GROMACS .gro file of C-alpha atoms in nm:
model
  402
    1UNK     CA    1  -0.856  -4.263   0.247
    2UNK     CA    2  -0.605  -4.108   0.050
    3UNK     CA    3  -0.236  -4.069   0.188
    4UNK     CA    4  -0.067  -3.750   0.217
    5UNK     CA    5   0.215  -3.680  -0.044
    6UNK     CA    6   0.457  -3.638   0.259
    7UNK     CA    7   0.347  -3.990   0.420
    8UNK     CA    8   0.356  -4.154   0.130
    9UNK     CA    9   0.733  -4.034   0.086
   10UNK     CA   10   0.843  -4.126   0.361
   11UNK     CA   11   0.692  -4.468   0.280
   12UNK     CA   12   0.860  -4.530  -0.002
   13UNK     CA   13   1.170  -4.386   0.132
   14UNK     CA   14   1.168  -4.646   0.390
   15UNK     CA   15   1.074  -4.930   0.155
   16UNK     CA   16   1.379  -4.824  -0.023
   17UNK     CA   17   1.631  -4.767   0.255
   18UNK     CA   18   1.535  -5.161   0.362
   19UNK     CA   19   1.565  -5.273  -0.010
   20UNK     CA   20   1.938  -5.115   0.016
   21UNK     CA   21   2.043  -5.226   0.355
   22UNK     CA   22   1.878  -5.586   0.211
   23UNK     CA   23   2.097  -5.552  -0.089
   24UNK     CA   24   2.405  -5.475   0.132
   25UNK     CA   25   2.381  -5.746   0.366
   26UNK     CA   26   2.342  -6.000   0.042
   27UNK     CA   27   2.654  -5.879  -0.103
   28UNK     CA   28   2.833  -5.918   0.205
   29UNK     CA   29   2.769  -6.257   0.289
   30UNK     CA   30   2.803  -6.344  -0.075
   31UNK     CA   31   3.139  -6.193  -0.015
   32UNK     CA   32   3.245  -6.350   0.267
   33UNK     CA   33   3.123  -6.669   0.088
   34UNK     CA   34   3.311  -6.602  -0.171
   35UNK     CA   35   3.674  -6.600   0.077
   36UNK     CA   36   3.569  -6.830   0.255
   37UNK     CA   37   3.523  -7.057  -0.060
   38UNK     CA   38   3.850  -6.936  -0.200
   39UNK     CA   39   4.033  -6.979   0.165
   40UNK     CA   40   3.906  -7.375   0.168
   41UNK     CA   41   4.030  -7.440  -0.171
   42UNK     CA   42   4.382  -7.305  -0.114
   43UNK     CA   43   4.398  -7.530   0.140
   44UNK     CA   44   4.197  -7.801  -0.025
   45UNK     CA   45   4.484  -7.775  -0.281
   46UNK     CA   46   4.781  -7.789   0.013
   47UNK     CA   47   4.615  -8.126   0.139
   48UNK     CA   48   4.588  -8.268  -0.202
   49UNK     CA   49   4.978  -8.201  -0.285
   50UNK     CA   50   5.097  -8.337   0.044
   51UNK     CA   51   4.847  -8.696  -0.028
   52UNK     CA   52   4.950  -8.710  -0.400
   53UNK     CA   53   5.292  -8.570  -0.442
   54UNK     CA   54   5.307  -8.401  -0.791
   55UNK     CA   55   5.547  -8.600  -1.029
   56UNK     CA   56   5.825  -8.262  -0.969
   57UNK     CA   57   5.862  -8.344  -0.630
   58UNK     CA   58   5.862  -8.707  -0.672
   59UNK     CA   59   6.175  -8.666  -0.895
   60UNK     CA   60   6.343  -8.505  -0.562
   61UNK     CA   61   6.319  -8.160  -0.725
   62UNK     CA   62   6.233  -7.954  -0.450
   63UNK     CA   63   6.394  -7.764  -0.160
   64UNK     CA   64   6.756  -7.686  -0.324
   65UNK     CA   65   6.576  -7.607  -0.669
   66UNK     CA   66   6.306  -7.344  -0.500
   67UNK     CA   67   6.498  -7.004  -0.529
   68UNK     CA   68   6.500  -6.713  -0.301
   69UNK     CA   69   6.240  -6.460  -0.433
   70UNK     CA   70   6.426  -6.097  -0.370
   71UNK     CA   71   6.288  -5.935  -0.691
   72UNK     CA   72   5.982  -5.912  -0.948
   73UNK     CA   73   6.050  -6.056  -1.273
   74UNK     CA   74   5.906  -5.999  -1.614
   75UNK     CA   75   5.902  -6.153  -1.928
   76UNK     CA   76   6.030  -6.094  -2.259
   77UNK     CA   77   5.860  -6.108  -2.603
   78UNK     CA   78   6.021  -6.438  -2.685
   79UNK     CA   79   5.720  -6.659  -2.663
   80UNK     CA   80   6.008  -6.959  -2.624
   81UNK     CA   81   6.018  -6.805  -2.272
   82UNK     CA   82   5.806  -6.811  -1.916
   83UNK     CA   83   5.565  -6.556  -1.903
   84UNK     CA   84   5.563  -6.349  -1.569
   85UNK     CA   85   5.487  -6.032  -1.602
   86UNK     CA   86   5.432  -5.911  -1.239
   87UNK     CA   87   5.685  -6.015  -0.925
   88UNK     CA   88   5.530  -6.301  -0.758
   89UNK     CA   89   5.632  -6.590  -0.558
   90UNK     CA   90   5.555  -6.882  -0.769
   91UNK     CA   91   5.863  -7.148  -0.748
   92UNK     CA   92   5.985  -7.056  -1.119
   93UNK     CA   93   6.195  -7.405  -1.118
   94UNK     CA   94   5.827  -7.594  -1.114
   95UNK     CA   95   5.685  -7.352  -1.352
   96UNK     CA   96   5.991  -7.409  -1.624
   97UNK     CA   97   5.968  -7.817  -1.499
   98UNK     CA   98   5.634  -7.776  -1.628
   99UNK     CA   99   5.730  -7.587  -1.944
  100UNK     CA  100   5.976  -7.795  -2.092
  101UNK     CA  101   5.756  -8.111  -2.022
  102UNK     CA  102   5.434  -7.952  -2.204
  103UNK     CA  103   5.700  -7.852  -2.530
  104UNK     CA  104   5.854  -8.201  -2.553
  105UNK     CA  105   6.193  -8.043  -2.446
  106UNK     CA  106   6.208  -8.270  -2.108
  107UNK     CA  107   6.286  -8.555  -2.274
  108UNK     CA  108   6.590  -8.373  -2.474
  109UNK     CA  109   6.788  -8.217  -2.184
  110UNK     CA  110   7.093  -8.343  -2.179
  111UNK     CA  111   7.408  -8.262  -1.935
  112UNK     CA  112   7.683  -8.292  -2.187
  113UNK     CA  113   7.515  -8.015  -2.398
  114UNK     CA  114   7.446  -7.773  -2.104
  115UNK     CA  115   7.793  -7.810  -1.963
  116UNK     CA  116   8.013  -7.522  -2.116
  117UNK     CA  117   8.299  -7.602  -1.871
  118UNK     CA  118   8.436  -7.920  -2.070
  119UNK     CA  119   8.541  -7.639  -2.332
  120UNK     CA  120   8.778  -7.489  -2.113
  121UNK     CA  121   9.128  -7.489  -2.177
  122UNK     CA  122   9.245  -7.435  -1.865
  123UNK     CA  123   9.202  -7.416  -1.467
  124UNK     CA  124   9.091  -7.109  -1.410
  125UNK     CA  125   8.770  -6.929  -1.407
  126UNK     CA  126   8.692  -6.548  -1.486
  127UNK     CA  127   8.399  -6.383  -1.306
  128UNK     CA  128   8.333  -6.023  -1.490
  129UNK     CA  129   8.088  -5.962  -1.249
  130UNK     CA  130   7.783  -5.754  -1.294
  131UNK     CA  131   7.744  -5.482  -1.062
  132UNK     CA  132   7.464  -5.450  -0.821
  133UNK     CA  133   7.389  -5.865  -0.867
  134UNK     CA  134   7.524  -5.972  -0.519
  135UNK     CA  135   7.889  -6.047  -0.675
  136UNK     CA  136   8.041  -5.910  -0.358
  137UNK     CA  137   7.832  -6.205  -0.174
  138UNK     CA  138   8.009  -6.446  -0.444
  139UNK     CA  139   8.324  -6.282  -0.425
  140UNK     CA  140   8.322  -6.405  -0.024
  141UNK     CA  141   8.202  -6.716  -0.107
  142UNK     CA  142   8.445  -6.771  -0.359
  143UNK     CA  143   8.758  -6.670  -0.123
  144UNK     CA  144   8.674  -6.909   0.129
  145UNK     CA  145   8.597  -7.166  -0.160
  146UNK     CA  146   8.950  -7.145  -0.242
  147UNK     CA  147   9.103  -7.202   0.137
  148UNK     CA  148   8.841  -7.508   0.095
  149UNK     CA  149   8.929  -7.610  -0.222
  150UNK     CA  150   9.304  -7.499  -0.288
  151UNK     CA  151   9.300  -7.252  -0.579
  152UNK     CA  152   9.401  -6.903  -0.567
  153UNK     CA  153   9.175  -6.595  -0.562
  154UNK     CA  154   9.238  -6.300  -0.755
  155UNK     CA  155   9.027  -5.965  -0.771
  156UNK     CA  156   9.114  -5.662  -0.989
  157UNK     CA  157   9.190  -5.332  -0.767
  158UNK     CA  158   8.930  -5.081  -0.677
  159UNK     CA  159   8.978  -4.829  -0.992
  160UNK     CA  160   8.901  -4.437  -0.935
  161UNK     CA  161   8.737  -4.467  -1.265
  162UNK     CA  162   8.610  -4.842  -1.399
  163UNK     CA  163   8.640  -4.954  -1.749
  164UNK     CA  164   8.426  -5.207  -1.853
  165UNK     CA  165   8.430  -5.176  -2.261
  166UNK     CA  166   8.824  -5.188  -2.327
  167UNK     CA  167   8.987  -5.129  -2.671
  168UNK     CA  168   9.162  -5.455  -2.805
  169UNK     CA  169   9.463  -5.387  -2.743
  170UNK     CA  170   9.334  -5.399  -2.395
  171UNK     CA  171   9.123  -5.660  -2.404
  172UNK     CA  172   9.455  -5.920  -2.517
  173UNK     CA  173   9.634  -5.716  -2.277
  174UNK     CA  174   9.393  -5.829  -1.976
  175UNK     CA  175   9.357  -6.165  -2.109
  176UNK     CA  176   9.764  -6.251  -2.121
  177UNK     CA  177   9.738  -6.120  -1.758
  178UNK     CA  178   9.497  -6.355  -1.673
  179UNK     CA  179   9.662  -6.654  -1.864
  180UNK     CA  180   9.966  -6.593  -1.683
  181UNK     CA  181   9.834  -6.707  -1.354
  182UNK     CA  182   9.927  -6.950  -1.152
  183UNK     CA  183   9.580  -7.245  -1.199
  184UNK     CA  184   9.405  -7.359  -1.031
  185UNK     CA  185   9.255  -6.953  -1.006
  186UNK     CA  186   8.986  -6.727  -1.009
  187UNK     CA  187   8.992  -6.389  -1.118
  188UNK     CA  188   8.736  -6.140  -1.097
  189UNK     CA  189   8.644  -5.838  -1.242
  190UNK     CA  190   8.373  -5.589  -1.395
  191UNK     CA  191   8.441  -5.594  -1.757
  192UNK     CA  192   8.254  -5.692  -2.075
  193UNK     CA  193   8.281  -6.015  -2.213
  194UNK     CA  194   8.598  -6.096  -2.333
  195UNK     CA  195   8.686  -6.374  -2.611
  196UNK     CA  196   9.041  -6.582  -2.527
  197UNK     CA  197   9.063  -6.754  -2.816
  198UNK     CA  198   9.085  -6.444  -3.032
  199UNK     CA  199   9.437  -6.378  -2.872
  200UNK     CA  200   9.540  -6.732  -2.934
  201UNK     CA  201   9.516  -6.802  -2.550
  202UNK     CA  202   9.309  -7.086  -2.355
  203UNK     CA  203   8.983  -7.032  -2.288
  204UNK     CA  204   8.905  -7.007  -1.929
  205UNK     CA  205   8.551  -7.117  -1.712
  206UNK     CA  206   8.318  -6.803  -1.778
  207UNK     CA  207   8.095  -6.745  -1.523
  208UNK     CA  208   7.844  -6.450  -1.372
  209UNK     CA  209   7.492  -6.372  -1.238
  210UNK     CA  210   7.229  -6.133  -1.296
  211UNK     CA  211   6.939  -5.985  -1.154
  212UNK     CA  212   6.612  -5.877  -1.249
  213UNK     CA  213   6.730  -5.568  -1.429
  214UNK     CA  214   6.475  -5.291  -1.290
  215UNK     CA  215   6.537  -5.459  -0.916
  216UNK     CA  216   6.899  -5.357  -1.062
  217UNK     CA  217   6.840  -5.043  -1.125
  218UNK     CA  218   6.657  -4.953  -0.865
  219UNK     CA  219   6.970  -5.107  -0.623
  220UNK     CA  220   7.274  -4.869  -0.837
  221UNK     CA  221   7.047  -4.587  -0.755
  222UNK     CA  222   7.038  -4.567  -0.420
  223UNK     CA  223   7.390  -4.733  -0.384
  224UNK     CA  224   7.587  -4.457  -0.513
  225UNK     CA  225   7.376  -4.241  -0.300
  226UNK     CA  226   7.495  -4.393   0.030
  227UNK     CA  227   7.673  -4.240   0.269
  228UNK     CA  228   7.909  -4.497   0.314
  229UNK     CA  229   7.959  -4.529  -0.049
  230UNK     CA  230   8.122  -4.211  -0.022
  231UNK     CA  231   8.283  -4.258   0.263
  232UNK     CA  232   8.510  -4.560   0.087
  233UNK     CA  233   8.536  -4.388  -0.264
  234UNK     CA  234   8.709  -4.056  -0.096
  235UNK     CA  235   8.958  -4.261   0.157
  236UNK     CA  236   9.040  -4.460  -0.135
  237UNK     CA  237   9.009  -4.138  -0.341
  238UNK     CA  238   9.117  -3.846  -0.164
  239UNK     CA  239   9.087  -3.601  -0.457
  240UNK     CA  240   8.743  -3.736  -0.538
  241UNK     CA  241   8.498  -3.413  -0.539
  242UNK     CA  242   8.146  -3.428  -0.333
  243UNK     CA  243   7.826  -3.458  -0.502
  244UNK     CA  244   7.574  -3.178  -0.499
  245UNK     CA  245   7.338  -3.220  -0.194
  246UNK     CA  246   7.019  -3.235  -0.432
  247UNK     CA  247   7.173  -3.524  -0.635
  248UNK     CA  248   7.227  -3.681  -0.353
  249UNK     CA  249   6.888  -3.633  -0.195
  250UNK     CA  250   6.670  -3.772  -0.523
  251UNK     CA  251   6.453  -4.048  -0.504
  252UNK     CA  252   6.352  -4.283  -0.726
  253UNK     CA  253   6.012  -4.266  -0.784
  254UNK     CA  254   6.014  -3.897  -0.835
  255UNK     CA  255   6.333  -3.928  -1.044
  256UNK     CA  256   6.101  -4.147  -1.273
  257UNK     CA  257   5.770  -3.962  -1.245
  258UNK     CA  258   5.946  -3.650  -1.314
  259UNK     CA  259   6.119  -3.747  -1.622
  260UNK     CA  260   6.448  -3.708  -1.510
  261UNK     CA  261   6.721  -3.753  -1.739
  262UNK     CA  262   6.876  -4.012  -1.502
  263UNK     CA  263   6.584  -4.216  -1.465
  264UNK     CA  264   6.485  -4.185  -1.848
  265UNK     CA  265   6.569  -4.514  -2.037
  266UNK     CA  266   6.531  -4.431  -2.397
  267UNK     CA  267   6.606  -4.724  -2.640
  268UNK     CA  268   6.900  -4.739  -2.852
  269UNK     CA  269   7.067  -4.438  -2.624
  270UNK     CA  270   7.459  -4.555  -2.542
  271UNK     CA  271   7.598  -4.410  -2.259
  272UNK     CA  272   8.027  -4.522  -2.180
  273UNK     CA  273   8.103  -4.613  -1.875
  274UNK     CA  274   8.023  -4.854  -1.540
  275UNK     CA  275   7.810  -4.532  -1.469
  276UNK     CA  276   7.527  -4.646  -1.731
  277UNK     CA  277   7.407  -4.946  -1.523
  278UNK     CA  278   7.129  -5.016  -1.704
  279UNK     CA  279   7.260  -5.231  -1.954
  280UNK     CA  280   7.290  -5.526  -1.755
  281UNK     CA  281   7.325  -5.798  -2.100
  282UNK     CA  282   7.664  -5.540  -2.193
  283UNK     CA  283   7.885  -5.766  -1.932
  284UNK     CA  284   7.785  -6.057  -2.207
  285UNK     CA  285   7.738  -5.876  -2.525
  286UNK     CA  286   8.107  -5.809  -2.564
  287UNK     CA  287   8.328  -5.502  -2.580
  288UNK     CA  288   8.179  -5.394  -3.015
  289UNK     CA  289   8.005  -5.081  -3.025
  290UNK     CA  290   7.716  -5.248  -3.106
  291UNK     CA  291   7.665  -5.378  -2.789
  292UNK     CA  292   7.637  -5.041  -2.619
  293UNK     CA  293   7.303  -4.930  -2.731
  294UNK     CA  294   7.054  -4.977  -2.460
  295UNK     CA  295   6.716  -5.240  -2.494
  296UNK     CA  296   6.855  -5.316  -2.836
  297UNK     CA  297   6.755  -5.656  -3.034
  298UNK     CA  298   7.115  -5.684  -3.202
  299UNK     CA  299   7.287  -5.640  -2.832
  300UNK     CA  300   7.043  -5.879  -2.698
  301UNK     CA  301   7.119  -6.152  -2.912
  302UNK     CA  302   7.545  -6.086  -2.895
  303UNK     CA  303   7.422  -6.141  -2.507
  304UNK     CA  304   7.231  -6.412  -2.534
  305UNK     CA  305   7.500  -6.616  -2.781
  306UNK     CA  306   7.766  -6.546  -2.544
  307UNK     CA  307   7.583  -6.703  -2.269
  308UNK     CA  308   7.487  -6.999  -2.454
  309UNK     CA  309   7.780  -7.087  -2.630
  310UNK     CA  310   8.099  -6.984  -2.361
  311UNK     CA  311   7.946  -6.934  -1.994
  312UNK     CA  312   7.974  -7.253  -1.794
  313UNK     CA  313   7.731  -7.101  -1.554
  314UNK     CA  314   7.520  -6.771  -1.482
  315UNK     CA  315   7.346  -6.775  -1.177
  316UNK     CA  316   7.052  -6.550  -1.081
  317UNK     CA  317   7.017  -6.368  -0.789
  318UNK     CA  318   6.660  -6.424  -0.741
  319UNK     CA  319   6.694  -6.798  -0.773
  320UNK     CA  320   6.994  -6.815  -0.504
  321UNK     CA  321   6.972  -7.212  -0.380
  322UNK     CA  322   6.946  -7.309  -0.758
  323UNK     CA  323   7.253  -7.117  -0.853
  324UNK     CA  324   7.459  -7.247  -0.599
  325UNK     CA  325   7.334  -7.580  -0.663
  326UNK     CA  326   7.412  -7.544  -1.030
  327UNK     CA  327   7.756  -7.419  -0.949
  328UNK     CA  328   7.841  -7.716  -0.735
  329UNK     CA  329   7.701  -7.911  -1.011
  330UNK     CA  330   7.884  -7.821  -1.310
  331UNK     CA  331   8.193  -7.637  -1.155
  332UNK     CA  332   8.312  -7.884  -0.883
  333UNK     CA  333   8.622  -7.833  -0.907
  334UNK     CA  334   8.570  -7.496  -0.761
  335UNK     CA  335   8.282  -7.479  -0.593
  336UNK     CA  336   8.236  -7.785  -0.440
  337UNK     CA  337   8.075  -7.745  -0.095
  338UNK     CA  338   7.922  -7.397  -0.191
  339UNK     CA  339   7.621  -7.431  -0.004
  340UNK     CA  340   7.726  -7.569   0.288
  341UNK     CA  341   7.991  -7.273   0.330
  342UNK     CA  342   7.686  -7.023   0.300
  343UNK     CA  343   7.434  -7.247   0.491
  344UNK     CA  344   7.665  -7.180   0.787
  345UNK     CA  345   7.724  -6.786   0.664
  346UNK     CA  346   7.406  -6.699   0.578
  347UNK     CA  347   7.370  -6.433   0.835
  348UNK     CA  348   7.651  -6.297   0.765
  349UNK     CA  349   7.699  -6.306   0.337
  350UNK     CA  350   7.345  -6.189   0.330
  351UNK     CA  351   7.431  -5.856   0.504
  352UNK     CA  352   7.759  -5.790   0.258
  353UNK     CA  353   7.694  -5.438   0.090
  354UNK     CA  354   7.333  -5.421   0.182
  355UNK     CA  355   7.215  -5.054   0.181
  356UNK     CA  356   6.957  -5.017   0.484
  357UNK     CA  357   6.881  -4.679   0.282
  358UNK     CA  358   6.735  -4.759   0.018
  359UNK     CA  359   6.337  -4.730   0.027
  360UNK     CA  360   6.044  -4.936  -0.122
  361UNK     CA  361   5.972  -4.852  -0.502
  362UNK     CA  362   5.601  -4.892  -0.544
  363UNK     CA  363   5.494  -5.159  -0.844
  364UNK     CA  364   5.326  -4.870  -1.022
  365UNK     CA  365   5.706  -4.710  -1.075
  366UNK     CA  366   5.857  -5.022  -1.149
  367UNK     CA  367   5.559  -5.114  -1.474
  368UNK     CA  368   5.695  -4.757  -1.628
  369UNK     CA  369   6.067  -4.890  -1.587
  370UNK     CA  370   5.978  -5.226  -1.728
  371UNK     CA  371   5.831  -5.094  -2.053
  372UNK     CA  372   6.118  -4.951  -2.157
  373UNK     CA  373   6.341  -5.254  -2.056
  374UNK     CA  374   6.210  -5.538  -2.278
  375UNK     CA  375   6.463  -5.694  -2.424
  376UNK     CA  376   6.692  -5.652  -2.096
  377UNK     CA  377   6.436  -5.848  -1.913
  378UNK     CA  378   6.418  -6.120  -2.196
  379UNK     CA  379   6.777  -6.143  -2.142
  380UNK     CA  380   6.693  -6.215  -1.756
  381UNK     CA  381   6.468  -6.450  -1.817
  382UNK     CA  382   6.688  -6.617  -2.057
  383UNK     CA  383   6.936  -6.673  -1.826
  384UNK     CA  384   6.692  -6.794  -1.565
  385UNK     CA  385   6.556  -7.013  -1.779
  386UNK     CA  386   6.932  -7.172  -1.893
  387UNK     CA  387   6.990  -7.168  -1.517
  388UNK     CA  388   6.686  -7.413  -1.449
  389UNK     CA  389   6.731  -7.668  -1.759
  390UNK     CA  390   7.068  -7.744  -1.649
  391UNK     CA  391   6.972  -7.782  -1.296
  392UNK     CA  392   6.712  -8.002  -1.423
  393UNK     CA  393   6.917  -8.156  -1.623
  394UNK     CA  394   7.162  -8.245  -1.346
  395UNK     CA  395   6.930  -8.399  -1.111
  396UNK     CA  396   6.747  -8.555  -1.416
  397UNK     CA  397   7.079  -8.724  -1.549
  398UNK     CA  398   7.116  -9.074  -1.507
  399UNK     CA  399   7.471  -9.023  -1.563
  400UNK     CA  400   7.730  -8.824  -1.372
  401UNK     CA  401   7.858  -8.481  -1.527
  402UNK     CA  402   8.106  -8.542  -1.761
   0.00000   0.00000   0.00000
């Protein structure tokens, strides 16, 4: 008997509609296999490092070392440095333990050589604080430090117009100023780097922090934007004029997929002023021309020199609990009993300057920042990486801090 052409459509329709709904049902159990597999070996993984304790957390280097994740980070081209390209959660202390254990360079940390606070000349230390990096949380911290600790605090003045690259007569100016205080002190102010020694005077205790530079950014954006921004600026300021409403009303993401000047960060531009807060390595470059270019190698090297050889400590914002740990550490005079003055004001410190307006960036917006922020972000990661070794090195140390 021979089948009709319709019949024998409809047969082979059917064969293939249950060859599809076969295929379907494979590839989602093999899928759910497949997380199910993944799910039991996370936690395969969590029972295996509570049985065996890995050889970091053995050495007690856990819970004070594991930062506070507020911000992505990403790496530079330095292949001496920790590659993470994408924000994550990964404790960055293990991940540099690791590091400098695979490269040898474990067994060469050493305190004395990480500890840029024996070179200071006198009792005082300078914080030329990066905007937009949680200084005024530091600020606080460090006025009740010195009720705690008996040294004075001492803040430059709210300035109608901020300037952070001064000319040298300035600069010895500024640093005779600061000299001329009573010690113990802090001062604190946003200004470049500034060298004592060049003025004949005693070096003081550098210190600062930074912040994942597009997280940065993204924060001055939306900061001068707020409401209550303006609000201080013109009671401080009465002659200050009003932005234009559309300024005002940009937002990020469409500031940067638009090609907006403002959100256009083309290498080697310099731009004067606190205003340009993109160049986050500036505040350690110096106050020489050549540090104002933006995403430049030469700046990024002043930057990185300066941190190195003068700055006792630079904390990062991201990595919170280290910082304060490595303050306490190698600053005690000073910051002894940091944490436990913000363990009891967390609440509170964490809510100093916050701006509830300012709206998620998607990851897509922030990859077309990054690009054009390389060596900034080696700088960052510089610094992080500095910040870890000598907290390492601290807790490694089988003698005290000299």
């Amino acid at each position: 008997m021979t089948l009709k052409p319709e019949k024998t459509f409809r047969m082979r329709y059917r064969k293939r509609s249950v060859e599809l709904i076969a295929l379907l049902v494979i590839s989602c159990i093999f899928f759910l296999f497949c997380m199910h597999t993944n799910k039991l070996n996370s936690r395969l993984k969590e029972m295996e490092m509570k049985l065996h304790p890995s050889e970091f957390s053995a050495l007690g280097l856990t819970g004070d070392g594991v930062g506070v994740e507020v911000g992505g980070s990403s790496s530079g081209s330095n292949s001496n440095h920790l590659d993470s390209s994408k924000p994550d959660n990964i404790n960055t202390l293990h991940r540099t333990y690791q590091y400098l254990k695979s490269t040898g360079q474990m067994q060469s940390l050493n305190v004395y050589d990480l500890n840029n606070t024996r070179k200071a000349k006198m009792e005082l230390v300078f914080f030329n604080r990066v905007p937009k990096v949680g200084s005024q949380t530091f600020m606080e911290l460090l006025r009740r430090l010195s009720e705690r600790n008996n040294f004075q605090f001492n803040r430059d003045a709210v300035q109608k117009v901020e300037t952070i690259r001064l000319a040298e007569d300035q600069q010895q100016e500024m640093a005779e100023v600061i000299s001329d205080l009573p010690v113990p002190s802090v001062f604190i102010k946003h200004v470049c780097y500034t060298n004592f020694s060049k003025f004949n005077l005693p070096i003081p205790i550098y210190i600062n922090v930074v912040r994942d530079p597009v997280e940065r950014v993204i924060s001055w954006f939306y900061y001068v934007r707020a409401p209550w921004y303006f609000v201080e600026r013109k009671a401080a300021f009465p002659d200050l004029p009003l932005p234009h409403p559309g300024w005002l009303k940009k937002d990020f993401e469409t500031c940067v997929l638009s090609g907006d000047q403002e959100c256009t960060y083309t290498q080697g531009v310099s731009v004067e002023g606190i205003g340009d807060h993109r160049r986050q390595s500036l505040f350690f470059c110096g106050h020489a021309y050549e540090c104002t270019p933006f995403n430049t190698v030469g700046a990024l090297e002043r930057a990185k020199h300066a941190v190195e050889s003068q700055y006792a400590v630079v904390g990062v914002l991201e990595d919170l609990n280290t910082t304060l740990a490595v303050f306490e550490k190698y600053i005690p005079r000073f910051f002894q009993g940091v944490r436990e003055i913000y363990d009891t004001s967390a609440e509170y410190l964490t809510k100093i300057n916050k701006n509830n307006f300012k709206p998620p960036v998607s990851e897509k917006v922030k990859d077309i920042v990054r690009r054009n922020f390389t060596n900034e972000i080696e700088f960052y990661q510089f610094c992080r990486q500095r910040l870890h070794k000598q907290y390492l090195a601290a807790h490694l140390a089988q003698k005290h801090l000299p």
